[in-house]
Coordinates of C-alpha atoms in Angstrom, one line a residue:
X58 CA 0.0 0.0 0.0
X59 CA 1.1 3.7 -1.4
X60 CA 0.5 5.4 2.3
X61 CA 2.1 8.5 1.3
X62 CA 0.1 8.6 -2.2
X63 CA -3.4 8.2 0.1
X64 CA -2.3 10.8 2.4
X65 CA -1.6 13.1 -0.3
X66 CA -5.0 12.2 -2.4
X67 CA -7.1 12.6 1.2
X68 CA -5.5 16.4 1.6
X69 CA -6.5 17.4 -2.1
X70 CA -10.2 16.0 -1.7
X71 CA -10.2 17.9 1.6
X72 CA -8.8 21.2 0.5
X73 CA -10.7 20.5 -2.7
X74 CA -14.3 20.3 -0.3
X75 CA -13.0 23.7 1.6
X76 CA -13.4 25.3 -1.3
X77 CA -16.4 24.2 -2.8
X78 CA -18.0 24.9 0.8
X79 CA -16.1 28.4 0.8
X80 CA -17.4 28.9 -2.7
X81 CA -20.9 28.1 -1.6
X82 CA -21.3 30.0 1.2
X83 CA -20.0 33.2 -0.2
X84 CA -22.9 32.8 -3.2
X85 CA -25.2 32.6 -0.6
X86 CA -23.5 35.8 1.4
X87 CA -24.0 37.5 -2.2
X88 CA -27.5 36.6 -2.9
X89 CA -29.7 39.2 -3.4
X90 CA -33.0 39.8 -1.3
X91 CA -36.1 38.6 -3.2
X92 CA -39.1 40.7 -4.5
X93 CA -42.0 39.7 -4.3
X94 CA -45.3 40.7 -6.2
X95 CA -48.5 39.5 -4.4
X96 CA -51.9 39.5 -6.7
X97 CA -55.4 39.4 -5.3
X98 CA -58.5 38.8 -7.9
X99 CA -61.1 39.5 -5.1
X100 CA -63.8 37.0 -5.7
X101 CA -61.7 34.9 -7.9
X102 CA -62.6 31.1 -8.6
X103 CA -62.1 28.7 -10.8
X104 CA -64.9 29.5 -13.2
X105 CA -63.7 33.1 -13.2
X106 CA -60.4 32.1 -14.1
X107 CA -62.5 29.7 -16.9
X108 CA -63.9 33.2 -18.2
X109 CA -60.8 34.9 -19.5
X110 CA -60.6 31.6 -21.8
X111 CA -63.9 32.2 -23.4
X112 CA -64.4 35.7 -23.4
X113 CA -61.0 37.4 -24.4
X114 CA -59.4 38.0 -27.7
X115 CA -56.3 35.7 -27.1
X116 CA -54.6 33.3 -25.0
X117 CA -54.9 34.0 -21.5
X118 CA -51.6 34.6 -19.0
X119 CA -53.1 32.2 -16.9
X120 CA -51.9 29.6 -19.2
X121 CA -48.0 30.9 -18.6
X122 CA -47.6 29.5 -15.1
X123 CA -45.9 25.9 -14.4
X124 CA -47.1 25.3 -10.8
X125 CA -50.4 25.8 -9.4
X126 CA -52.7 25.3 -6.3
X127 CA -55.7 25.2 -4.5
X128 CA -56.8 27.5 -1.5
X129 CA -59.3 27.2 1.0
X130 CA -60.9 30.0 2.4
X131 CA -62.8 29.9 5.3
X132 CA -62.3 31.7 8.2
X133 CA -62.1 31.1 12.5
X134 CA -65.8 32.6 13.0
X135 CA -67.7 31.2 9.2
X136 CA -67.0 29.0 7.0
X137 CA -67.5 31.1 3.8
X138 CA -64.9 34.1 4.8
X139 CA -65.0 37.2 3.7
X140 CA -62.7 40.0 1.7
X141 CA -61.4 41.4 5.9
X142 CA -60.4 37.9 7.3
X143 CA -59.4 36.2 3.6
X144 CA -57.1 39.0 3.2
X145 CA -55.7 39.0 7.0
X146 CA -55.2 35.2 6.5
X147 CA -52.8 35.7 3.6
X148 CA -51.1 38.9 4.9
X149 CA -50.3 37.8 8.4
X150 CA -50.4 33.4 8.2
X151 CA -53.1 32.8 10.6
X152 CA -56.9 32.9 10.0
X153 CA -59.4 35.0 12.2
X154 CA -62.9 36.3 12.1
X155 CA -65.0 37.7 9.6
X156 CA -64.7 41.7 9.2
X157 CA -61.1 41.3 10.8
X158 CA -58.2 43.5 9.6
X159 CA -54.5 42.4 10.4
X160 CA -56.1 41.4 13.8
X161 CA -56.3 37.6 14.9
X162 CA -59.4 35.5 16.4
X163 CA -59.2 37.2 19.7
X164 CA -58.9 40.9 18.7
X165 CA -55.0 40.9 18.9
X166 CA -53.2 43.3 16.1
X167 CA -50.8 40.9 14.3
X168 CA -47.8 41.9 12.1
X169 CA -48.2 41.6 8.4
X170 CA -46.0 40.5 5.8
X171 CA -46.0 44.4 4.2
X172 CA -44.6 45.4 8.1
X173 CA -42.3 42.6 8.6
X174 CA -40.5 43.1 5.2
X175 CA -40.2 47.1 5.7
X176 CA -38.4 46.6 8.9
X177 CA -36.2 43.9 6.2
X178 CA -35.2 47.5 4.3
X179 CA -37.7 46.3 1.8
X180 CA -39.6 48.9 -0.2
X181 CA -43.3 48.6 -0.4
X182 CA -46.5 48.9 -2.6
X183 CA -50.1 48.6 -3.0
X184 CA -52.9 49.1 -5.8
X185 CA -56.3 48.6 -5.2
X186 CA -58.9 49.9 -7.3
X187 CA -61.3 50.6 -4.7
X188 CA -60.5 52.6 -1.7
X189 CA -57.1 52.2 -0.1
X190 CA -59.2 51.9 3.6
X191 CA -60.9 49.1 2.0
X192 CA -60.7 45.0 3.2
X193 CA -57.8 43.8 0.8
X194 CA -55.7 46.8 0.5
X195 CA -56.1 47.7 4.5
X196 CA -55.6 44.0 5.6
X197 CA -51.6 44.6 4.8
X198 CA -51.0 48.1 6.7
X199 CA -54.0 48.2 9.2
X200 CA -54.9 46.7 12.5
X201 CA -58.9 47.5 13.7
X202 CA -61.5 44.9 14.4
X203 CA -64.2 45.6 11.4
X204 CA -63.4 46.2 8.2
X205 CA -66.1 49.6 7.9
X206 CA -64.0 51.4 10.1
X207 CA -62.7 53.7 7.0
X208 CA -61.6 56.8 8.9
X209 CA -59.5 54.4 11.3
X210 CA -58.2 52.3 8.8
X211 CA -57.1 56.1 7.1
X212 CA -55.3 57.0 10.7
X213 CA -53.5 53.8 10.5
X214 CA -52.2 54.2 7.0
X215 CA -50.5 57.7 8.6
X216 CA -48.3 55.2 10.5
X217 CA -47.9 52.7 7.5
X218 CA -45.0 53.9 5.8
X219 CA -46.2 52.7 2.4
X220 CA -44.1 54.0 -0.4
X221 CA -46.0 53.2 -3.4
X222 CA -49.9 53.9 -3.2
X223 CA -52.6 54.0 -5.7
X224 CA -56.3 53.7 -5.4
X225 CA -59.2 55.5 -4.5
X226 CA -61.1 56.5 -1.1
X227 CA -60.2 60.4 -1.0
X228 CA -63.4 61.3 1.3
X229 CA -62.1 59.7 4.2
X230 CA -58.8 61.5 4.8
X231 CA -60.3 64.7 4.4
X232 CA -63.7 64.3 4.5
X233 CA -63.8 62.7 8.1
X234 CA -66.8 63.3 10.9
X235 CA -63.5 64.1 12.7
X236 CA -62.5 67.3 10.8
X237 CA -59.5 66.1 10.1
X238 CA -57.9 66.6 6.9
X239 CA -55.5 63.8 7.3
X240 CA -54.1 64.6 3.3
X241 CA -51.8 67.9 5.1
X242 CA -50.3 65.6 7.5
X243 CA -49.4 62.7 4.8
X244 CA -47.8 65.8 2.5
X245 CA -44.6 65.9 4.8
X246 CA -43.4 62.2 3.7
X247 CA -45.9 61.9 0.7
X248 CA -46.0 63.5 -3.2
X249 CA -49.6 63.0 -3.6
X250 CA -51.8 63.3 -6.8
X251 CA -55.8 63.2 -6.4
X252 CA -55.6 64.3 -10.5
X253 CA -54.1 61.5 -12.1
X254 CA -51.3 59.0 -12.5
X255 CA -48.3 60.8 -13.0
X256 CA -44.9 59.8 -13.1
X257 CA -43.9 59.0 -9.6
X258 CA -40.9 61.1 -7.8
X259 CA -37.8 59.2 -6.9
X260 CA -36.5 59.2 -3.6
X261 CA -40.5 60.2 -2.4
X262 CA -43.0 58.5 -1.3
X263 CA -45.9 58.6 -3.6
X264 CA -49.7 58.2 -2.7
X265 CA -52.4 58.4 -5.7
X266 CA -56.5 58.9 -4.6
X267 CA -58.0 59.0 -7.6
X268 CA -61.5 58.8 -6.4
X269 CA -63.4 59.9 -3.2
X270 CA -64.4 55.8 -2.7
X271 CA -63.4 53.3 -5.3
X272 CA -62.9 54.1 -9.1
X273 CA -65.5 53.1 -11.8
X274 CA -65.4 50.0 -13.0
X275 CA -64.7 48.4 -16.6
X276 CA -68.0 48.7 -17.5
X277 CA -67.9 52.4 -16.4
X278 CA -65.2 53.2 -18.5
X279 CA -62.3 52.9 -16.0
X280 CA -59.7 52.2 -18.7
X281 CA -56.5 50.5 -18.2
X282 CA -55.4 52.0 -14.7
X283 CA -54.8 48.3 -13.0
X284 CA -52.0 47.3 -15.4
X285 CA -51.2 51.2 -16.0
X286 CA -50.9 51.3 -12.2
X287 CA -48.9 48.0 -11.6
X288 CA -46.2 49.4 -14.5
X289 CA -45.9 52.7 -12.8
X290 CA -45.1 51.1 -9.4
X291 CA -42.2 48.6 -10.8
X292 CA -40.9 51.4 -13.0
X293 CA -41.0 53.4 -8.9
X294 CA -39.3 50.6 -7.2
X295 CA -36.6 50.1 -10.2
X296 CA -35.1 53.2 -9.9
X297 CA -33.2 51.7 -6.6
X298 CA -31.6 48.5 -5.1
X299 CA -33.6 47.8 -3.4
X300 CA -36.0 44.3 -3.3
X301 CA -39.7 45.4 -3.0
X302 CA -43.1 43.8 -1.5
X303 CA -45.9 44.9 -3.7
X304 CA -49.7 43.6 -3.6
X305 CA -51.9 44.3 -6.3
X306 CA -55.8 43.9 -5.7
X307 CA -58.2 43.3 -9.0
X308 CA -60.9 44.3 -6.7
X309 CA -63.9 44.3 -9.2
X310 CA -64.1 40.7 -10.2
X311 CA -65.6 40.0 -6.5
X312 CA -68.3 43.0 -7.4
X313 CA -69.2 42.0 -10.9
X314 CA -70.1 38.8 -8.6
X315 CA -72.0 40.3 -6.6
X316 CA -74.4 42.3 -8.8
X317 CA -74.4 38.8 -10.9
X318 CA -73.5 40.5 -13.9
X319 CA -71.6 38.6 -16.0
X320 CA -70.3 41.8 -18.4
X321 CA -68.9 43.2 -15.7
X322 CA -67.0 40.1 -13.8
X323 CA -65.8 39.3 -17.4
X324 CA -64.0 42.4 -17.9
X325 CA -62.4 42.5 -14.8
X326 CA -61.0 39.2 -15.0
X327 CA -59.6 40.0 -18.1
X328 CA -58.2 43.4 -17.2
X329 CA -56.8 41.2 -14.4
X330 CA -55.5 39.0 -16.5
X331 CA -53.9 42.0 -18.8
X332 CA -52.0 42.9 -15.4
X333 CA -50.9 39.7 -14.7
X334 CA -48.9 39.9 -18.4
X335 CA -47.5 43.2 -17.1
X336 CA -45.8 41.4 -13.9
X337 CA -44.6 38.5 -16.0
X338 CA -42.9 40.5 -18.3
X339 CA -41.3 42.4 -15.7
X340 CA -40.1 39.0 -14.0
X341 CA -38.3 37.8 -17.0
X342 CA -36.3 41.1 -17.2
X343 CA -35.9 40.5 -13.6
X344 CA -35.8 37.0 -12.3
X345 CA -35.0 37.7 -8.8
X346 CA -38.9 37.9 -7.8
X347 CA -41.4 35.9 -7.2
X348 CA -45.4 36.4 -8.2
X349 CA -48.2 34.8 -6.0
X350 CA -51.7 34.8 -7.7
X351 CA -54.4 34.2 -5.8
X352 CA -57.8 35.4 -4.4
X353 CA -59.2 36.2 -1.1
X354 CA -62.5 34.1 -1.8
X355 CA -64.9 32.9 -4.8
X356 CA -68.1 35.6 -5.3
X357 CA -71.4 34.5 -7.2
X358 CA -70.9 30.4 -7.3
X359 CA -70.0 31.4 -11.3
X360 CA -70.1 28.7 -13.7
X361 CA -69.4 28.7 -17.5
X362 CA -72.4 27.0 -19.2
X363 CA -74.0 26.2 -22.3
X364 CA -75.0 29.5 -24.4
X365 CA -78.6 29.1 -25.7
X366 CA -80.7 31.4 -28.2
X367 CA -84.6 31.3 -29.5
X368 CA -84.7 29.8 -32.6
X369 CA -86.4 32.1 -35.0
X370 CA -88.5 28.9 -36.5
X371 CA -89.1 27.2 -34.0
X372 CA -89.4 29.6 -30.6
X373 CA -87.8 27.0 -28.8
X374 CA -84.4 27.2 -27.1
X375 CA -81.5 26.3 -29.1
X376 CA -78.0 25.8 -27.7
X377 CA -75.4 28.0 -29.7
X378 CA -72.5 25.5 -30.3
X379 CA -69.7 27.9 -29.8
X380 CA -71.0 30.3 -27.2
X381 CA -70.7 30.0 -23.6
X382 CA -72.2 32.1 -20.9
X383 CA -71.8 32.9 -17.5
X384 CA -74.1 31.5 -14.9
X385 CA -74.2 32.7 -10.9
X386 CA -75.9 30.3 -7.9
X387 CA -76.0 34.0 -5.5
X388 CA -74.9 37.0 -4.9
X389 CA -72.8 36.1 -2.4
X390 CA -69.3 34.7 -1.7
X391 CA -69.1 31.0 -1.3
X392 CA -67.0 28.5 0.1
X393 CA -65.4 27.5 -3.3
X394 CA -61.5 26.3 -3.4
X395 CA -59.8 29.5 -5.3
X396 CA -56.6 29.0 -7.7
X397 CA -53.1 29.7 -6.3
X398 CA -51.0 30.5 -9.1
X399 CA -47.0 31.2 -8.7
X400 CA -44.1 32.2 -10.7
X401 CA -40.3 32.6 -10.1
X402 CA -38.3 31.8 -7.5
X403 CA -39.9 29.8 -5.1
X404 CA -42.4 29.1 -7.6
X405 CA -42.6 24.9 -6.7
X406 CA -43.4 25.8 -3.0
X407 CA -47.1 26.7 -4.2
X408 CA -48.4 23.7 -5.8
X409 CA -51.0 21.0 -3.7
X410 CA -54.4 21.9 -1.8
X411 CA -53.9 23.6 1.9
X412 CA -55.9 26.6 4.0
X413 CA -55.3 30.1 2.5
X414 CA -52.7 31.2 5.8
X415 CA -50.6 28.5 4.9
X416 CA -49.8 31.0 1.4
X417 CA -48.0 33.3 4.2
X418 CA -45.9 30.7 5.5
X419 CA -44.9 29.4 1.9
X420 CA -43.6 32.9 1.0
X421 CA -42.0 32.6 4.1
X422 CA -40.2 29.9 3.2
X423 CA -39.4 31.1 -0.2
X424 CA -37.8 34.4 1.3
X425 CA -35.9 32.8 3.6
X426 CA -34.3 31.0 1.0
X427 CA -32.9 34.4 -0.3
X428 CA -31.4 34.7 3.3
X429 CA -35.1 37.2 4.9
X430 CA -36.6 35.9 7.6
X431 CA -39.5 37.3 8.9
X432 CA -41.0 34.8 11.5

């Protein structure tokens, strides 16, 4: 036996293994913070989802993601949840009443994910298109124990520290049974348009209330400010280093649900849908971020049925081969699993069936992974 031949072979493979493990641990030293971009189609099931297949003009950018999953909804006090607790559950990781906002079952304020990434030097964001003191948007900043608190929600969001902000709800900053006009206080740290969506200021904190409770909808006329909005935001948080948590809310998919009309939850989805290509696009120029689709709840019990017409001849009812239509149980929101759809790094932690918290803890995961804790 060689002894000096295995002695020297044994101190290669070890210096050879010091290296690699040297090597390794200074990629992960170097390994940037990751971005994430958070998507809520309020009132967003399966058959919505369905919709943009049959009612758009081309192929849907639900068809670009690779791994998806299923959410239940309900929450601690009902079993069909509503916008206040779906939106806490996903925000903060743990389910709680109906009407809650960033509170748990027993009235307790609760950090959210928006809170525990800004104290991570993260920048932050969030576009609703209804009020910004609404469930979804104030379920990420806010702590209060029913969701129609509006002019508490509004003194909460003086504390948030929100760099990016752009919805509606005006009246109740300055429009307040208080008599405060909470819009001069927010003008020390904020630029803030009530006009229209300008180009943000960099190095500012921007705030844009575009209407005194939410904007019109797509059936109104509201255009293209949800994608529009969502562009304007990663165009903000571009212009630094800095990773970013931004949550964008396609409010008006849960309304069109609601009235059961099927023009209007149509649109939405789609104009959802439009934003959804916005945020890809923006991940493949930057693939340090991760995208989480998802919705706070299903609205209407929707279905996509068979499209039938009276035949002129006849005056019976004839189904129309190529047609589908839109079909609602309620008005309500029901207990329906909702999609989980994800995209980027991270992106295989999202797939299976489990309660809508657990989302929370999964992006937990996937940040730590870029070296943030937050739990």
């Amino acid at each position: 036996m060689n002894c000096r031949y295995e002695s020297i072979n044994f101190r290669a493979v070890a210096v050879f293994s010091l290296l690699l493990l040297t090597a390794l641990c200074s990629a992960q030293k170097k390994q940037k913070p990751l971005s994430v971009i958070f998507m809520i189609g309020d009132g967003m099931g399966i058959s919505q989802v369905t919709s943009a297949f049959y009612f758009g003009d081309s192929e849907p950018n639900f068809t670009k993601f690779k791994f998806v999953g299923l959410s239940e909804t309900s929450s601690t006090s009902n079993l069909i949840t509503d916008s206040a607790a779906g939106a806490t559950a996903l925000s903060t990781g743990k389910k709680t009443y109906k009407r809650a906002i960033g509170m748990d079952k027993d009235s307790i304020a609760i950090p959210t994910i928006l809170e525990q990434l800004q104290k991570n030097n993260y920048q932050t964001g969030l576009v609703s298109l209804t009020s910004i003191t609404h469930a979804t948007p104030a379920s990420y900043y806010a702590h209060v124990k029913d969701r129609d608190l509006h002019e508490d929600i509004a003194l909460e969001f003086l504390k948030s520290n929100v760099d990016f902000v752009a919805g509606g709800g005006i009246k109740f900053f300055n429009k307040r049974k208080d008599g405060k006009n909470l819009l001069e206080k927010l003008s020390e740290n904020y630029r803030i348009d009530t006009v229209s969506l300008s180009k943000p200021v960099s190095g500012k904190k921007n705030l844009y209330l575009l209407a005194q409770d939410e904007l019109p909808n797509k059936v109104q006329g509201r255009g293209d400010f949800l994608p529009e909005a969502t562009q304007t935001a990663l165009n903000y948080f571009s212009k630094t280093k800095k990773p970013f948590f931004l949550m964008v809310e396609g409010s008006f998919i849960d309304w069109g649900g609601h009235a059961k009309d099927a023009e209007m939850m149509t649109k939405e989805v789609l104009d959802f849908d439009k934003t959804i290509g916005v945020v890809i696009d923006y991940i493949r120029k930057n693939p340090n971020t991760l995208l989480i689709v998802t919705a706070d709840h299903e609205t209407g019990g929707a279905s996509i049925g068979k499209y039938s017409e009276k035949d002129a001849a006849t005056g019976k009812e004839k189904e129309i081969g190529n047609k589908v239509q839109v079909n609602f149980i309620d008005n309500q929101h029901t207990a329906a699993l909702v999609p989980v759809f994800a995209m980027g790094k991270g992106q295989e932690l999202f797939s299976g069936i489990y309660p809508n918290n657990t989302i929370y803890h999964k992006l937990a995961e996937a940040l730590k992974e870029s070296g943030i804790k937050i739990k």
